[in-house]
C-alpha cells in the first residue's frame, strides 16, 4: 500500500512537471541547464579549495608566494563567476515559477468550463475545486523547488561523493549519514501534511465565507445593519481555532521528527570528524584535503538543512499539488458537437435528482414547446421550475428520461451545441463591475457592429443611456462604486441583465425569475417588452407571479416537481385549482 502511495506521489509530480514543460519548453530547459551548471560549479569548488590549501602548505616549505596569489585570484574569480551565474539562475527559476502558476491557472480555468456543471452542486466537488485553485501557487513552488533539488543538489552531492570516495570509500558514508535521515523524516512530514490538508480544506472554505460576510461589499451592509458582525466573527474565530488546533497537532509531530533529525545530524558530524582525523593521522588524507573537506562539511550540512526544508516545503505543498492534478483529471462533459436548426423542446418522462439529495427535484415530467413559442412555467418556490431551465439549457442532463432539442437528446451532444443557440437570464444574475457597454457585450464577444447592437438591446429594455445623471459617461459609464464609478438600483440592473441576454445571438432564451426582486407592475412591463423583442424565438419565462405569465402562448403549472396544469391563462383559470388560487392571491398586485 505504501509503495502504491509513493508511486502515485511521483506520478503526480511528473504530471505537474509535464504540464508546465509542455507549455514552457525552452524556458524549462534553460532553467534546468543554468541550475545544473551552478550545482556543478559549486561542487567543483572543493577541488579549487584543496588546491589553494596545498599552495599555502607548500608556501610554508619555502615555495613561491606568486603561485599562492595566482591560485587565490583564480579562486576569487571562480567564486564571482559562480555567484553571477547563480543570480541569473535564481532569476530564471523565479520567473519559471510565475510562468508555471500561469499555465496551471489557465488549465484550471479551462477545466472549470468543461466539467459537468452538476459538480458545482456537490459539496465534496466544491471543496475539490476550491483546493485546486489554492494549489496553483504551491504547485508552481514545487516546480521551482523540484528543479533546484534535481539539477543543483544532485550534481553537487554526486561530485562530493566521487571526490570523497577516491580519497577513501569510508568517507563517502558522509553523504549516507547526512542524506538518509533527512529523506526518512520528510516522508513522515509529507504524510502529516496530507492528512492535515484533507481535514482543513472544508474549514478554510467556510472561514473565507464568514470573512466575506463581515467585509465583502455584497454582504457587509446587511450584516452591519442586522448587527450580525459579532455573530460572523464568532463563527470565523471558532473555525479559526479549530483550524489552528489541527495545524498545531501536525506541526508538533513534525517538530518532534525534526528534533530527531538534528540529533542524528549531530552524531553524523562527530563520526565524520573522527574518520577524517583518523585518515589524516594515517596519511590517507592530506592536510590540504582535510581542510578542504572540513570547510565543505559545514556547507554540506547547511545544504542538507536547505534540502530538508525544501523537501519539507514540498511535503506541505504536495496535497495542494495533488488537488490540482485530481481536478484536472476530472471527466469532462461529453457529447458531440451538432448543429441545432430546430429549437422545439420535448421533455420525455424526465426525472432529476441533485447530488447529495434524497428527493427528486423533478418526477416523470413530460411536455413539449414548439419552435418560436413562448411558454411560461409557474409554481411556488421549490416546485422545480429552475431545474427545468437548467435542463433546457443543457447545463444538466436528466437523471432518467430525455430532453430533446429538435431531434437531438441533450445526453448525446456537447453543452456548446446548446450554448451557441441559447441565452438566459437568471434570478441571481451578475452585476459585473465594468462599464455599461462591457456588461452587455460580455454575453457575446464575437458580435460584429457591437456598438449598434448594444444600444438597440438597451433601448428595447427602456434603458436611457443618454441620461447622464445615471450614466455619466454613456456606454462607457463604470458600474461600480468600488472602482470609482456609479451604482444602479435593482430594477436598473435587472433591465441591463435582460438586455445582456437579448444581445446574445440566440434561438432559445430562458428568463428564470430575473425580475423577482422588483414590484409586479414593473415586472409585467419588462416582460411585455421582452415578448415584443423575442417574437420568433423559443422563449421560456419562469416565474412565481401569474400576472407576468399571461403574455405566454402556453403556461405550465408546477407543484413539488410534477406538472399539475398545462394550457393558456383562460383555460387554467377555469380548470386548474392551484393556478386559480395563485392568481387570486396575487390579483391585488396588478390592480
Coordinates of C-alpha atoms in Angstrom, one line a residue:
X1 CA 0.0 0.0 0.0
X2 CA 2.8 2.4 0.9
X3 CA 4.6 1.6 -2.4
X4 CA 1.4 2.5 -4.3
X5 CA 1.1 5.8 -2.5
X6 CA 4.8 6.7 -3.2
X7 CA 4.2 5.7 -6.9
X8 CA 1.1 8.0 -7.0
X9 CA 3.0 10.9 -5.5
X10 CA 5.8 10.5 -8.0
X11 CA 3.3 10.3 -10.8
X12 CA 1.6 13.5 -9.6
X13 CA 4.9 15.3 -9.5
X14 CA 5.7 14.2 -13.0
X15 CA 2.3 15.3 -14.2
X16 CA 2.8 18.8 -12.8
X17 CA 6.2 19.0 -14.5
X18 CA 4.9 17.7 -17.8
X19 CA 2.1 20.2 -17.9
X20 CA 4.5 23.1 -17.4
X21 CA 7.2 21.7 -19.6
X22 CA 4.6 21.3 -22.4
X23 CA 3.8 25.0 -22.4
X24 CA 7.3 26.4 -21.4
X25 CA 9.8 24.1 -23.0
X26 CA 12.6 26.5 -23.8
X27 CA 12.4 28.3 -20.5
X28 CA 12.1 25.0 -18.7
X29 CA 15.3 23.5 -20.3
X30 CA 17.2 26.8 -19.9
X31 CA 16.4 26.9 -16.2
X32 CA 17.5 23.3 -15.6
X33 CA 20.7 23.9 -17.5
X34 CA 21.6 27.0 -15.6
X35 CA 20.7 25.5 -12.2
X36 CA 22.7 22.3 -13.0
X37 CA 25.7 24.5 -14.1
X38 CA 25.6 26.3 -10.7
X39 CA 25.4 23.0 -8.9
X40 CA 28.4 21.7 -10.8
X41 CA 30.5 24.8 -10.3
X42 CA 29.7 24.8 -6.6
X43 CA 30.7 21.2 -6.2
X44 CA 34.0 21.7 -8.0
X45 CA 34.8 24.5 -5.6
X46 CA 36.1 21.8 -3.2
X47 CA 38.9 21.0 -5.7
X48 CA 40.0 24.6 -6.1
X49 CA 39.8 25.0 -2.3
X50 CA 42.1 21.9 -1.8
X51 CA 44.5 23.3 -4.5
X52 CA 44.7 26.6 -2.7
X53 CA 45.4 24.9 0.7
X54 CA 48.1 22.8 -0.9
X55 CA 49.7 26.0 -2.3
X56 CA 49.6 27.5 1.2
X57 CA 51.1 24.3 2.7
X58 CA 53.9 24.4 0.1
X59 CA 54.5 28.1 0.9
X60 CA 55.4 27.0 4.4
X61 CA 58.0 24.8 2.9
X62 CA 59.6 27.8 1.1
X63 CA 57.8 27.8 -2.3
X64 CA 56.9 30.9 -4.4
X65 CA 54.3 33.3 -3.0
X66 CA 53.2 34.2 -6.5
X67 CA 51.7 30.8 -7.1
X68 CA 49.6 31.2 -3.9
X69 CA 48.4 34.6 -5.0
X70 CA 47.6 33.4 -8.5
X71 CA 45.6 30.5 -7.2
X72 CA 43.8 32.8 -4.8
X73 CA 42.9 35.2 -7.6
X74 CA 41.6 32.3 -9.7
X75 CA 39.5 31.1 -6.8
X76 CA 38.1 34.6 -6.2
X77 CA 37.2 34.9 -9.9
X78 CA 35.7 31.4 -9.9
X79 CA 33.5 32.3 -7.0
X80 CA 32.4 35.6 -8.6
X81 CA 31.5 33.7 -11.8
X82 CA 29.6 31.2 -9.8
X83 CA 27.7 33.9 -8.0
X84 CA 26.8 35.7 -11.2
X85 CA 25.5 32.5 -12.9
X86 CA 23.6 31.7 -9.7
X87 CA 22.0 35.1 -9.7
X88 CA 20.8 34.5 -13.3
X89 CA 19.7 31.0 -12.4
X90 CA 17.7 32.3 -9.4
X91 CA 16.0 34.9 -11.6
X92 CA 15.0 32.4 -14.2
X93 CA 13.8 30.0 -11.6
X94 CA 11.5 32.6 -10.0
X95 CA 10.2 33.5 -13.4
X96 CA 9.6 29.9 -14.2
X97 CA 7.6 29.6 -11.0
X98 CA 5.4 32.5 -12.2
X99 CA 5.1 31.1 -15.7
X100 CA 4.2 27.7 -14.2
X101 CA 1.5 29.2 -12.0
X102 CA 0.0 31.0 -15.0
X103 CA 0.0 27.7 -17.0
X104 CA -1.7 25.8 -14.2
X105 CA -4.2 28.6 -13.5
X106 CA -5.1 28.7 -17.2
X107 CA -5.6 24.9 -17.3
X108 CA -7.8 25.0 -14.2
X109 CA -9.9 27.8 -15.7
X110 CA -10.3 25.8 -18.9
X111 CA -11.2 22.7 -17.0
X112 CA -13.8 24.6 -14.9
X113 CA -15.6 25.5 -18.1
X114 CA -15.6 21.9 -19.4
X115 CA -16.5 19.7 -16.4
X116 CA -20.1 18.7 -15.8
X117 CA -21.9 21.7 -14.2
X118 CA -23.5 19.2 -11.8
X119 CA -20.2 19.1 -10.0
X120 CA -20.9 22.6 -8.7
X121 CA -24.0 21.2 -6.9
X122 CA -21.9 18.7 -4.9
X123 CA -20.2 19.9 -1.6
X124 CA -17.3 17.5 -2.0
X125 CA -16.7 18.7 -5.5
X126 CA -16.8 22.4 -4.4
X127 CA -14.1 21.6 -1.8
X128 CA -12.0 20.0 -4.6
X129 CA -12.4 23.0 -6.9
X130 CA -11.5 25.4 -4.1
X131 CA -8.5 23.3 -3.2
X132 CA -7.4 23.1 -6.8
X133 CA -7.3 26.9 -7.1
X134 CA -5.5 27.1 -3.7
X135 CA -2.9 24.6 -5.1
X136 CA -1.8 26.7 -8.1
X137 CA 0.8 28.8 -6.2
X138 CA 2.0 25.7 -4.3
X139 CA 2.4 23.7 -7.5
X140 CA 4.5 26.4 -9.1
X141 CA 6.7 26.5 -6.0
X142 CA 7.1 22.7 -6.2
X143 CA 8.3 23.1 -9.8
X144 CA 10.8 25.6 -8.7
X145 CA 12.0 23.6 -5.7
X146 CA 11.9 20.3 -7.6
X147 CA 14.2 21.6 -10.4
X148 CA 16.6 23.0 -7.8
X149 CA 16.8 19.7 -5.9
X150 CA 17.2 17.7 -9.1
X151 CA 19.5 19.9 -11.1
X152 CA 21.5 21.7 -8.4
X153 CA 21.9 19.4 -5.4
X154 CA 22.1 16.0 -7.2
X155 CA 25.2 17.1 -9.2
X156 CA 26.7 18.6 -6.1
X157 CA 26.2 15.5 -3.9
X158 CA 27.3 13.2 -6.7
X159 CA 30.5 15.2 -7.2
X160 CA 31.2 15.3 -3.5
X161 CA 30.6 11.5 -3.2
X162 CA 33.0 10.7 -6.0
X163 CA 35.6 13.1 -4.6
X164 CA 35.5 11.6 -1.1
X165 CA 35.3 8.0 -2.4
X166 CA 38.5 8.5 -4.4
X167 CA 40.3 9.5 -1.1
X168 CA 38.7 6.6 0.8
X169 CA 35.4 4.7 0.3
X170 CA 34.6 5.2 4.0
X171 CA 34.4 8.9 3.6
X172 CA 31.5 8.6 1.1
X173 CA 29.5 7.4 4.1
X174 CA 29.3 11.1 4.9
X175 CA 26.5 11.5 2.4
X176 CA 24.6 8.5 3.6
X177 CA 24.8 9.6 7.2
X178 CA 23.6 13.1 6.3
X179 CA 21.1 12.3 3.5
X180 CA 19.2 9.2 4.6
X181 CA 17.8 10.5 7.9
X182 CA 16.6 13.6 6.1
X183 CA 14.7 11.6 3.4
X184 CA 13.1 9.3 6.1
X185 CA 12.0 12.2 8.2
X186 CA 10.5 14.2 5.3
X187 CA 8.4 11.1 4.3
X188 CA 6.7 11.3 7.7
X189 CA 6.2 15.0 7.4
X190 CA 4.6 14.6 4.0
X191 CA 2.1 12.2 5.3
X192 CA 1.2 14.5 8.2
X193 CA 0.7 17.5 5.9
X194 CA -1.5 15.3 3.6
X195 CA -3.8 14.4 6.5
X196 CA -3.9 18.0 7.7
X197 CA -4.9 19.4 4.3
X198 CA -7.8 16.9 4.0
X199 CA -9.1 18.0 7.4
X200 CA -8.7 21.8 7.0
X201 CA -9.8 22.3 3.3
X202 CA -13.6 22.4 4.2
X203 CA -12.8 24.6 7.2
X204 CA -10.8 27.1 5.1
X205 CA -13.7 27.5 2.6
X206 CA -16.1 28.2 5.5
X207 CA -13.7 30.7 7.0
X208 CA -13.4 32.5 3.7
X209 CA -17.2 32.7 3.5
X210 CA -17.6 34.0 7.1
X211 CA -14.9 36.6 6.4
X212 CA -16.8 37.7 3.3
X213 CA -20.0 38.1 5.3
X214 CA -18.1 40.6 7.5
X215 CA -16.1 42.6 5.0
X216 CA -17.3 41.9 1.4
X217 CA -19.4 44.7 -0.1
X218 CA -22.1 42.2 -1.2
X219 CA -22.8 41.2 2.5
X220 CA -21.3 43.9 4.7
X221 CA -24.2 46.4 4.5
X222 CA -26.8 43.9 5.6
X223 CA -24.5 42.2 8.1
X224 CA -23.8 45.6 9.9
X225 CA -27.5 46.6 9.7
X226 CA -28.6 43.4 11.4
X227 CA -25.9 43.7 14.0
X228 CA -24.6 40.3 12.9
X229 CA -21.0 41.2 12.7
X230 CA -20.2 39.8 16.1
X231 CA -22.0 36.6 15.2
X232 CA -20.0 36.1 12.0
X233 CA -16.8 37.0 13.9
X234 CA -17.6 34.3 16.4
X235 CA -18.2 31.7 13.7
X236 CA -14.9 32.8 12.0
X237 CA -13.0 32.6 15.2
X238 CA -14.5 29.2 16.1
X239 CA -13.5 27.7 12.8
X240 CA -10.1 29.5 13.0
X241 CA -9.5 28.0 16.4
X242 CA -10.3 24.5 15.1
X243 CA -8.0 25.2 12.1
X244 CA -5.2 26.2 14.4
X245 CA -5.7 23.2 16.7
X246 CA -5.4 20.8 13.8
X247 CA -2.4 22.7 12.4
X248 CA -0.7 22.7 15.8
X249 CA -1.0 18.9 16.2
X250 CA 0.5 18.4 12.8
X251 CA 3.3 20.9 13.5
X252 CA 4.0 19.3 16.9
X253 CA 4.5 15.9 15.3
X254 CA 6.8 17.4 12.6
X255 CA 8.8 19.3 15.2
X256 CA 9.5 16.1 17.2
X257 CA 10.6 14.4 14.0
X258 CA 12.8 17.5 13.2
X259 CA 14.4 17.2 16.6
X260 CA 15.2 13.6 16.0
X261 CA 16.8 14.6 12.6
X262 CA 19.0 17.2 14.4
X263 CA 20.2 14.6 16.8
X264 CA 21.1 12.2 14.0
X265 CA 22.9 15.0 12.2
X266 CA 25.0 15.8 15.3
X267 CA 26.0 12.1 15.6
X268 CA 26.9 12.1 11.9
X269 CA 29.0 15.2 12.3
X270 CA 31.0 13.6 15.1
X271 CA 31.5 10.4 13.1
X272 CA 32.8 12.3 10.1
X273 CA 35.3 14.3 12.2
X274 CA 36.6 11.1 13.8
X275 CA 37.0 9.4 10.4
X276 CA 38.8 12.4 8.9
X277 CA 41.1 12.7 11.9
X278 CA 42.0 9.0 11.7
X279 CA 42.7 9.1 7.9
X280 CA 44.8 12.3 8.3
X281 CA 46.8 10.7 11.1
X282 CA 47.4 7.6 8.9
X283 CA 48.5 9.7 5.9
X284 CA 45.4 8.7 3.8
X285 CA 44.1 12.2 3.9
X286 CA 46.4 15.2 3.3
X287 CA 46.2 18.3 5.5
X288 CA 45.0 20.3 2.5
X289 CA 42.3 17.8 1.7
X290 CA 41.4 17.7 5.3
X291 CA 41.0 21.4 5.4
X292 CA 39.0 21.5 2.1
X293 CA 36.6 18.7 3.2
X294 CA 36.2 20.2 6.7
X295 CA 35.3 23.6 5.4
X296 CA 33.0 21.9 2.9
X297 CA 31.2 19.8 5.6
X298 CA 29.6 22.9 7.1
X299 CA 28.3 23.8 3.7
X300 CA 27.2 20.2 3.2
X301 CA 25.2 20.3 6.4
X302 CA 23.9 23.7 5.5
X303 CA 22.8 22.3 2.1
X304 CA 21.2 19.3 3.8
X305 CA 19.2 21.7 6.1
X306 CA 18.2 23.5 2.9
X307 CA 17.3 20.3 1.2
X308 CA 15.4 19.1 4.3
X309 CA 13.5 22.4 4.4
X310 CA 12.8 22.2 0.7
X311 CA 11.6 18.6 1.0
X312 CA 9.5 19.7 3.9
X313 CA 8.0 22.5 1.8
X314 CA 7.3 20.0 -0.9
X315 CA 5.7 17.8 1.7
X316 CA 3.4 20.6 2.9
X317 CA 2.6 21.6 -0.7
X318 CA 2.0 18.1 -2.0
X319 CA -1.6 17.9 -1.0
X320 CA -2.3 21.1 -2.9
X321 CA -0.5 19.9 -6.0
X322 CA -2.4 16.6 -5.9
X323 CA -5.6 18.6 -5.7
X324 CA -4.6 20.4 -8.9
X325 CA -4.0 17.1 -10.6
X326 CA -7.1 15.5 -9.3
X327 CA -9.2 18.4 -10.5
X328 CA -7.5 18.4 -14.0
X329 CA -8.2 14.7 -14.2
X330 CA -12.0 15.1 -13.7
X331 CA -14.1 13.8 -16.6
X332 CA -15.3 16.5 -18.9
X333 CA -18.9 16.9 -20.1
X334 CA -19.0 14.7 -23.2
X335 CA -21.1 14.7 -26.3
X336 CA -20.7 15.5 -29.9
X337 CA -20.9 19.0 -31.5
X338 CA -24.1 19.0 -33.5
X339 CA -25.9 21.7 -35.5
X340 CA -29.3 22.5 -34.0
X341 CA -31.7 24.0 -36.6
X342 CA -35.0 23.1 -34.9
X343 CA -35.4 24.7 -31.5
X344 CA -38.5 22.8 -30.4
X345 CA -38.2 21.3 -26.9
X346 CA -39.5 18.0 -25.7
X347 CA -39.3 16.6 -22.1
X348 CA -39.9 12.8 -22.1
X349 CA -40.5 11.3 -18.7
X350 CA -37.8 13.4 -17.2
X351 CA -36.7 13.0 -13.5
X352 CA -33.8 14.7 -11.9
X353 CA -32.1 14.5 -8.5
X354 CA -29.3 16.8 -7.3
X355 CA -26.2 15.3 -5.8
X356 CA -26.4 14.5 -2.1
X357 CA -30.2 14.8 -2.2
X358 CA -32.6 12.1 -1.3
X359 CA -35.6 13.6 -3.1
X360 CA -36.2 14.2 -6.8
X361 CA -36.5 17.8 -7.9
X362 CA -38.5 16.6 -11.0
X363 CA -40.6 13.4 -11.2
X364 CA -41.6 12.0 -14.6
X365 CA -42.1 15.4 -16.3
X366 CA -43.3 15.4 -19.9
X367 CA -44.2 18.4 -22.1
X368 CA -43.3 20.0 -25.4
X369 CA -42.6 23.5 -26.6
X370 CA -43.0 24.3 -30.3
X371 CA -40.3 26.3 -32.1
X372 CA -40.9 30.0 -31.8
X373 CA -43.4 29.5 -29.0
X374 CA -43.4 31.5 -25.7
X375 CA -44.1 29.3 -22.7
X376 CA -44.3 30.3 -19.0
X377 CA -43.5 27.9 -16.2
X378 CA -45.2 28.9 -12.9
X379 CA -45.3 27.5 -9.4
X380 CA -44.3 28.1 -5.8
X381 CA -40.7 28.2 -4.7
X382 CA -39.2 24.7 -4.8
X383 CA -41.6 23.4 -7.5
X384 CA -38.8 22.5 -9.9
X385 CA -39.0 25.5 -12.2
X386 CA -35.3 26.5 -12.2
X387 CA -34.3 22.8 -12.6
X388 CA -36.3 22.7 -15.9
X389 CA -34.5 25.8 -17.1
X390 CA -31.1 24.2 -16.5
X391 CA -32.2 21.0 -18.3
X392 CA -33.4 23.0 -21.3
X393 CA -30.1 24.9 -21.5
X394 CA -28.1 21.7 -21.3
X395 CA -26.5 22.7 -18.1
X396 CA -27.8 19.4 -16.5
X397 CA -28.9 16.2 -18.1
X398 CA -31.8 14.2 -16.7
X399 CA -31.2 11.5 -14.1
X400 CA -33.8 9.5 -16.0
X401 CA -35.7 10.3 -19.2
X402 CA -34.6 12.6 -22.0
X403 CA -34.7 16.2 -23.0
X404 CA -34.8 16.8 -26.8
X405 CA -33.8 20.0 -28.6
X406 CA -35.1 19.4 -32.1
X407 CA -34.4 15.8 -32.8
X408 CA -31.3 15.6 -30.5
X409 CA -31.2 14.4 -26.9
X410 CA -29.1 16.6 -24.6
X411 CA -27.4 13.5 -23.4
X412 CA -25.8 13.0 -26.8
X413 CA -24.4 16.4 -27.7
X414 CA -21.9 18.8 -26.1
X415 CA -23.0 21.7 -24.0
X416 CA -21.6 24.1 -26.6
X417 CA -24.2 22.8 -29.1
X418 CA -27.0 24.3 -26.9
X419 CA -25.0 27.3 -25.6
X420 CA -24.3 28.6 -29.1
X421 CA -28.1 28.8 -29.8
X422 CA -29.3 29.9 -26.4
X423 CA -29.3 32.7 -24.0
X424 CA -30.6 33.1 -20.4
X425 CA -31.0 35.5 -17.5
X426 CA -31.2 34.0 -14.0
X427 CA -32.6 35.4 -10.8
X428 CA -29.1 35.6 -9.4
X429 CA -27.7 37.4 -12.4
X430 CA -24.2 39.0 -12.2
X431 CA -23.6 42.7 -11.7
X432 CA -20.2 43.0 -13.5
X433 CA -18.0 45.7 -12.1
X434 CA -17.2 47.0 -15.6
X435 CA -18.7 49.6 -18.0
X436 CA -22.3 49.5 -19.2
X437 CA -21.0 48.5 -22.6
X438 CA -19.0 45.6 -21.2
X439 CA -21.9 44.5 -19.0
X440 CA -23.9 43.9 -22.2
X441 CA -21.2 42.8 -24.7
X442 CA -19.8 40.2 -22.4
X443 CA -22.6 37.8 -23.4
X444 CA -21.4 37.6 -27.0
X445 CA -17.9 38.9 -27.6
X446 CA -17.9 37.7 -31.2
X447 CA -20.8 40.1 -32.2
X448 CA -19.9 42.4 -35.1
X449 CA -21.1 46.1 -35.0
X450 CA -21.5 45.6 -31.3
X451 CA -22.0 49.3 -30.5
X452 CA -25.2 49.5 -32.6
X453 CA -26.4 46.1 -31.2
X454 CA -25.7 47.1 -27.6
X455 CA -27.5 50.4 -28.0
X456 CA -30.5 48.6 -29.5
X457 CA -30.6 46.0 -26.7
X458 CA -30.5 48.7 -24.1
X459 CA -33.2 50.7 -25.9
X460 CA -35.5 47.7 -26.1
X461 CA -35.3 47.4 -22.3
X462 CA -36.0 51.1 -21.9
X463 CA -32.5 51.9 -20.6
X464 CA -31.8 55.6 -21.3
X465 CA -28.1 55.7 -22.0
X466 CA -28.3 59.5 -22.6
X467 CA -29.5 60.1 -19.0
X468 CA -26.2 61.4 -17.7
X469 CA -27.4 61.6 -14.1
X470 CA -27.4 57.8 -14.2
X471 CA -24.9 57.0 -16.8
X472 CA -22.4 60.0 -16.7
X473 CA -20.2 58.5 -19.5
X474 CA -22.9 56.9 -21.6
X475 CA -22.0 53.4 -22.7
X476 CA -18.5 53.8 -21.0
X477 CA -20.0 54.5 -17.6
X478 CA -18.3 52.4 -15.0
X479 CA -20.9 50.5 -13.0
X480 CA -19.1 50.1 -9.7
X481 CA -18.6 52.4 -6.8
X482 CA -15.7 50.2 -5.6
X483 CA -13.7 51.3 -8.7
X484 CA -14.8 54.9 -8.8
X485 CA -17.9 54.5 -10.9
X486 CA -21.6 54.7 -10.3
X487 CA -24.1 52.3 -8.9
X488 CA -27.6 51.4 -10.0
X489 CA -30.9 50.4 -8.5
X490 CA -32.0 46.8 -8.5
X491 CA -34.5 47.5 -11.3
X492 CA -31.9 49.1 -13.5
X493 CA -29.5 46.2 -13.0
X494 CA -32.3 43.8 -13.9
X495 CA -33.0 45.6 -17.2
X496 CA -29.3 45.5 -18.0
X497 CA -29.2 41.8 -17.3
X498 CA -32.1 41.1 -19.6
X499 CA -30.5 43.4 -22.3
X500 CA -27.4 41.3 -21.9
X501 CA -29.4 38.1 -22.5
X502 CA -31.2 39.7 -25.5
X503 CA -27.9 41.0 -27.0
X504 CA -26.5 37.5 -27.3
X505 CA -27.4 35.8 -30.6
X506 CA -29.9 33.1 -29.8
X507 CA -32.8 30.9 -30.9
X508 CA -33.8 29.8 -27.4
X509 CA -33.9 32.2 -24.4
X510 CA -34.8 31.5 -20.8
X511 CA -35.8 34.1 -18.2
X512 CA -35.5 32.4 -14.8
X513 CA -37.1 34.9 -12.5
X514 CA -34.6 37.7 -13.1
X515 CA -37.2 40.3 -12.0
X516 CA -38.2 38.6 -8.8
X517 CA -36.8 41.4 -6.7
X518 CA -38.9 44.3 -8.2
X519 CA -42.5 45.1 -8.0
X520 CA -45.1 43.1 -10.0
X521 CA -46.2 46.1 -12.2
X522 CA -42.7 46.9 -13.2
X523 CA -42.1 43.2 -13.9
X524 CA -45.2 42.9 -16.1
X525 CA -43.9 45.9 -18.1
X526 CA -40.5 44.3 -18.6
X527 CA -42.0 41.0 -19.7
X528 CA -44.2 42.7 -22.2
X529 CA -41.1 44.4 -23.7
X530 CA -39.4 41.1 -23.7
X531 CA -42.3 39.4 -25.5
X532 CA -42.2 42.0 -28.2
X533 CA -38.5 41.7 -29.0
X534 CA -38.4 37.9 -28.6
X535 CA -41.0 37.1 -31.3
X536 CA -40.0 34.2 -33.4
X537 CA -37.7 32.9 -30.7
X538 CA -38.4 29.9 -28.5
X539 CA -38.9 31.6 -25.2
X540 CA -39.3 30.3 -21.7
X541 CA -40.4 32.5 -18.8
X542 CA -40.0 31.1 -15.3
X543 CA -41.9 32.9 -12.6
X544 CA -44.0 32.5 -9.5
X545 CA -46.1 35.6 -10.5
X546 CA -49.1 34.7 -12.5
X547 CA -49.7 38.2 -13.9
X548 CA -46.4 38.1 -15.8
X549 CA -47.2 34.6 -17.2
X550 CA -50.2 35.8 -19.1
X551 CA -48.1 37.0 -22.0
X552 CA -47.1 33.4 -22.8
X553 CA -48.7 31.2 -25.5
X554 CA -48.9 28.4 -23.0
X555 CA -48.4 28.1 -19.3
X556 CA -47.0 25.0 -17.4
X557 CA -48.0 24.8 -13.7
X558 CA -45.5 23.0 -11.5
X559 CA -46.0 21.7 -8.0
X560 CA -43.5 19.6 -6.0
X561 CA -41.6 18.5 -9.1
X562 CA -44.6 17.5 -11.2
X563 CA -46.7 19.2 -13.8
X564 CA -50.2 19.8 -12.5
X565 CA -51.5 22.0 -15.2
X566 CA -51.0 23.0 -18.9
X567 CA -52.8 25.5 -21.1
X568 CA -53.3 29.2 -21.6
X569 CA -54.3 31.6 -18.9
X570 CA -58.1 31.4 -19.5
X571 CA -58.1 27.6 -19.6
X572 CA -56.1 27.3 -16.4
X573 CA -58.2 29.8 -14.5
X574 CA -61.2 27.6 -15.3
X575 CA -59.7 24.2 -14.9
X576 CA -56.7 24.3 -12.5
X577 CA -57.3 24.9 -8.8
X578 CA -53.7 25.7 -7.9
X579 CA -53.3 28.2 -10.8
X580 CA -56.6 29.9 -9.9
X581 CA -55.6 30.1 -6.2
X582 CA -52.2 31.6 -7.0
X583 CA -53.7 34.1 -9.4
X584 CA -56.4 35.2 -6.9
X585 CA -53.9 35.6 -4.1
X586 CA -51.8 37.8 -6.3
X587 CA -54.6 39.8 -8.1
X588 CA -54.1 42.9 -5.9
X589 CA -50.5 43.3 -7.2
X590 CA -51.8 44.1 -10.7
X591 CA -54.7 46.5 -9.9

